[in-house]
């Protein structure tokens, strides 16, 4: 609800952001649709939510993440309706908030902007799958070692595919933000300054 209100407020105050917000949603949809089989019954993929969290704040990406995941479940059978809540929590909530806090923390510490953007997007993707591993561990605990043992197994399997994907997503996100910035005539449109959560 807060994210939806924030989108409405942003669009009312700065109507020229509509196209950029649409691009962020499309970017998220396309990237997160690229799936690579990873764990039985699951897959690895980029998320695309870090870029939007840097531009608009983390809460804006929650409703966008919900719409993206719902469309994927209905249109391309990716994810699913029964796992929508779990997927939204890992990709639509944890991912954007990690990107938001990492990016703005690095900015306060005067870390290089390009490194801040890359690392925020990289960790956003990675933490999405750490949470996904924990969710799978809760759903399928190991008979002997319990939830923690199961979590370590899922996380280690995901790491094989997700670490390179997170690196690639960080690079793609950095290039995309640089390209958007170069297209914008009005520097006020993309300042990468602190957004509200």
GROMACS .gro file of C-alpha atoms in nm:
model
  197
    1UNK     CA    1   0.000   0.000   0.000
    2UNK     CA    2   0.280   0.241   0.092
    3UNK     CA    3   0.466   0.161  -0.230
    4UNK     CA    4   0.155   0.225  -0.439
    5UNK     CA    5   0.098   0.556  -0.260
    6UNK     CA    6   0.461   0.651  -0.321
    7UNK     CA    7   0.428   0.575  -0.693
    8UNK     CA    8   0.117   0.792  -0.710
    9UNK     CA    9   0.288   1.075  -0.521
   10UNK     CA   10   0.597   1.059  -0.742
   11UNK     CA   11   0.389   1.060  -1.060
   12UNK     CA   12   0.182   1.357  -0.936
   13UNK     CA   13   0.490   1.559  -0.843
   14UNK     CA   14   0.706   1.462  -1.141
   15UNK     CA   15   0.495   1.342  -1.433
   16UNK     CA   16   0.807   1.315  -1.651
   17UNK     CA   17   0.908   1.012  -1.440
   18UNK     CA   18   0.628   0.797  -1.587
   19UNK     CA   19   0.834   0.674  -1.881
   20UNK     CA   20   1.129   0.597  -1.654
   21UNK     CA   21   0.907   0.404  -1.411
   22UNK     CA   22   0.762   0.208  -1.704
   23UNK     CA   23   1.116   0.130  -1.819
   24UNK     CA   24   1.210   0.009  -1.468
   25UNK     CA   25   0.908  -0.225  -1.461
   26UNK     CA   26   0.988  -0.359  -1.811
   27UNK     CA   27   1.357  -0.400  -1.717
   28UNK     CA   28   1.255  -0.600  -1.409
   29UNK     CA   29   1.009  -0.814  -1.608
   30UNK     CA   30   1.256  -0.898  -1.885
   31UNK     CA   31   1.553  -0.970  -1.658
   32UNK     CA   32   1.360  -1.182  -1.412
   33UNK     CA   33   1.203  -1.382  -1.698
   34UNK     CA   34   1.546  -1.517  -1.797
   35UNK     CA   35   1.548  -1.837  -1.596
   36UNK     CA   36   1.824  -2.092  -1.554
   37UNK     CA   37   1.737  -2.424  -1.382
   38UNK     CA   38   1.914  -2.433  -1.047
   39UNK     CA   39   1.749  -2.639  -0.772
   40UNK     CA   40   1.483  -2.906  -0.828
   41UNK     CA   41   1.158  -2.715  -0.860
   42UNK     CA   42   1.330  -2.377  -0.874
   43UNK     CA   43   1.553  -2.167  -1.095
   44UNK     CA   44   1.802  -1.884  -1.089
   45UNK     CA   45   1.757  -1.557  -1.271
   46UNK     CA   46   1.848  -1.190  -1.250
   47UNK     CA   47   1.588  -0.982  -1.067
   48UNK     CA   48   1.613  -0.628  -1.201
   49UNK     CA   49   1.478  -0.477  -0.878
   50UNK     CA   50   1.804  -0.315  -0.766
   51UNK     CA   51   1.801  -0.063  -1.050
   52UNK     CA   52   1.449   0.054  -0.962
   53UNK     CA   53   1.532   0.076  -0.591
   54UNK     CA   54   1.826   0.306  -0.666
   55UNK     CA   55   1.616   0.531  -0.890
   56UNK     CA   56   1.284   0.542  -0.703
   57UNK     CA   57   1.336   0.395  -0.357
   58UNK     CA   58   1.276   0.041  -0.231
   59UNK     CA   59   0.905   0.068  -0.154
   60UNK     CA   60   0.818   0.155  -0.517
   61UNK     CA   61   0.961  -0.180  -0.625
   62UNK     CA   62   0.724  -0.380  -0.402
   63UNK     CA   63   0.410  -0.320  -0.614
   64UNK     CA   64   0.618  -0.336  -0.932
   65UNK     CA   65   0.767  -0.667  -0.816
   66UNK     CA   66   0.418  -0.797  -0.739
   67UNK     CA   67   0.289  -0.705  -1.086
   68UNK     CA   68   0.598  -0.853  -1.255
   69UNK     CA   69   0.570  -1.180  -1.061
   70UNK     CA   70   0.194  -1.203  -1.117
   71UNK     CA   71   0.234  -1.150  -1.494
   72UNK     CA   72   0.511  -1.408  -1.507
   73UNK     CA   73   0.301  -1.663  -1.316
   74UNK     CA   74  -0.002  -1.610  -1.540
   75UNK     CA   75   0.157  -1.548  -1.880
   76UNK     CA   76   0.474  -1.759  -1.889
   77UNK     CA   77   0.421  -2.009  -1.602
   78UNK     CA   78   0.727  -1.874  -1.424
   79UNK     CA   79   0.699  -1.884  -1.044
   80UNK     CA   80   0.337  -1.961  -0.981
   81UNK     CA   81   0.033  -1.830  -0.797
   82UNK     CA   82   0.085  -2.053  -0.492
   83UNK     CA   83   0.442  -1.927  -0.446
   84UNK     CA   84   0.361  -1.562  -0.521
   85UNK     CA   85   0.391  -1.451  -0.158
   86UNK     CA   86   0.727  -1.618  -0.107
   87UNK     CA   87   0.859  -1.488  -0.439
   88UNK     CA   88   0.737  -1.136  -0.365
   89UNK     CA   89   0.906  -1.139  -0.025
   90UNK     CA   90   1.245  -1.249  -0.160
   91UNK     CA   91   1.251  -1.059  -0.491
   92UNK     CA   92   1.007  -0.772  -0.438
   93UNK     CA   93   1.087  -0.678  -0.078
   94UNK     CA   94   1.427  -0.808   0.035
   95UNK     CA   95   1.605  -0.739  -0.296
   96UNK     CA   96   1.501  -0.373  -0.332
   97UNK     CA   97   1.560  -0.289   0.035
   98UNK     CA   98   1.909  -0.441   0.024
   99UNK     CA   99   1.991  -0.239  -0.291
  100UNK     CA  100   1.849   0.080  -0.140
  101UNK     CA  101   2.038   0.056   0.189
  102UNK     CA  102   2.368  -0.058   0.035
  103UNK     CA  103   2.362   0.218  -0.228
  104UNK     CA  104   2.278   0.498   0.016
  105UNK     CA  105   2.515   0.370   0.285
  106UNK     CA  106   2.800   0.369   0.032
  107UNK     CA  107   2.702   0.720  -0.078
  108UNK     CA  108   2.723   0.845   0.282
  109UNK     CA  109   3.068   0.687   0.303
  110UNK     CA  110   3.171   0.863  -0.023
  111UNK     CA  111   3.237   0.535  -0.202
  112UNK     CA  112   3.280   0.562  -0.580
  113UNK     CA  113   2.934   0.597  -0.739
  114UNK     CA  114   2.989   0.328  -1.004
  115UNK     CA  115   3.107   0.081  -0.743
  116UNK     CA  116   2.810   0.172  -0.520
  117UNK     CA  117   2.563   0.105  -0.802
  118UNK     CA  118   2.729  -0.223  -0.903
  119UNK     CA  119   2.760  -0.354  -0.548
  120UNK     CA  120   2.403  -0.253  -0.453
  121UNK     CA  121   2.258  -0.437  -0.754
  122UNK     CA  122   2.491  -0.735  -0.705
  123UNK     CA  123   2.393  -0.777  -0.337
  124UNK     CA  124   2.026  -0.717  -0.414
  125UNK     CA  125   2.030  -1.016  -0.647
  126UNK     CA  126   2.238  -1.230  -0.412
  127UNK     CA  127   2.027  -1.161  -0.103
  128UNK     CA  128   1.712  -1.247  -0.299
  129UNK     CA  129   1.852  -1.598  -0.336
  130UNK     CA  130   1.980  -1.623   0.020
  131UNK     CA  131   1.622  -1.559   0.133
  132UNK     CA  132   1.490  -1.801  -0.132
  133UNK     CA  133   1.729  -2.068   0.001
  134UNK     CA  134   1.596  -2.011   0.352
  135UNK     CA  135   1.236  -2.030   0.230
  136UNK     CA  136   1.309  -2.359   0.054
  137UNK     CA  137   1.485  -2.488   0.367
  138UNK     CA  138   1.176  -2.410   0.575
  139UNK     CA  139   0.955  -2.588   0.321
  140UNK     CA  140   1.191  -2.887   0.281
  141UNK     CA  141   1.395  -2.934   0.601
  142UNK     CA  142   1.667  -3.197   0.596
  143UNK     CA  143   1.565  -3.521   0.770
  144UNK     CA  144   1.889  -3.531   0.969
  145UNK     CA  145   2.030  -3.177   0.989
  146UNK     CA  146   1.703  -2.985   0.992
  147UNK     CA  147   1.644  -2.640   0.843
  148UNK     CA  148   2.003  -2.514   0.871
  149UNK     CA  149   2.148  -2.815   0.691
  150UNK     CA  150   1.885  -2.780   0.419
  151UNK     CA  151   1.956  -2.406   0.389
  152UNK     CA  152   2.328  -2.470   0.336
  153UNK     CA  153   2.251  -2.725   0.063
  154UNK     CA  154   2.009  -2.495  -0.121
  155UNK     CA  155   2.238  -2.192  -0.084
  156UNK     CA  156   2.542  -2.381  -0.213
  157UNK     CA  157   2.350  -2.507  -0.518
  158UNK     CA  158   2.208  -2.160  -0.589
  159UNK     CA  159   2.553  -2.003  -0.548
  160UNK     CA  160   2.687  -2.192  -0.850
  161UNK     CA  161   2.443  -2.017  -1.082
  162UNK     CA  162   2.351  -1.705  -0.886
  163UNK     CA  163   2.692  -1.551  -0.815
  164UNK     CA  164   2.781  -1.514  -1.185
  165UNK     CA  165   2.425  -1.395  -1.261
  166UNK     CA  166   2.449  -1.135  -0.981
  167UNK     CA  167   2.781  -1.010  -1.120
  168UNK     CA  168   2.634  -0.982  -1.470
  169UNK     CA  169   2.323  -0.806  -1.335
  170UNK     CA  170   2.545  -0.558  -1.149
  171UNK     CA  171   2.734  -0.478  -1.468
  172UNK     CA  172   2.416  -0.454  -1.679
  173UNK     CA  173   2.251  -0.233  -1.417
  174UNK     CA  174   2.553  -0.002  -1.403
  175UNK     CA  175   2.567   0.027  -1.783
  176UNK     CA  176   2.191   0.087  -1.800
  177UNK     CA  177   2.198   0.364  -1.539
  178UNK     CA  178   2.497   0.527  -1.710
  179UNK     CA  179   2.317   0.514  -2.044
  180UNK     CA  180   1.995   0.660  -1.897
  181UNK     CA  181   2.197   0.940  -1.739
  182UNK     CA  182   2.365   1.021  -2.069
  183UNK     CA  183   2.025   1.050  -2.241
  184UNK     CA  184   1.877   1.282  -1.984
  185UNK     CA  185   1.914   1.650  -2.062
  186UNK     CA  186   1.773   1.764  -1.728
  187UNK     CA  187   2.015   1.655  -1.456
  188UNK     CA  188   1.734   1.680  -1.201
  189UNK     CA  189   1.563   1.374  -1.352
  190UNK     CA  190   1.833   1.128  -1.250
  191UNK     CA  191   2.035   1.256  -0.960
  192UNK     CA  192   2.082   0.927  -0.773
  193UNK     CA  193   2.031   1.127  -0.456
  194UNK     CA  194   1.867   0.982  -0.149
  195UNK     CA  195   1.510   0.874  -0.218
  196UNK     CA  196   1.256   0.794   0.050
  197UNK     CA  197   1.245   0.426   0.134
   0.00000   0.00000   0.00000
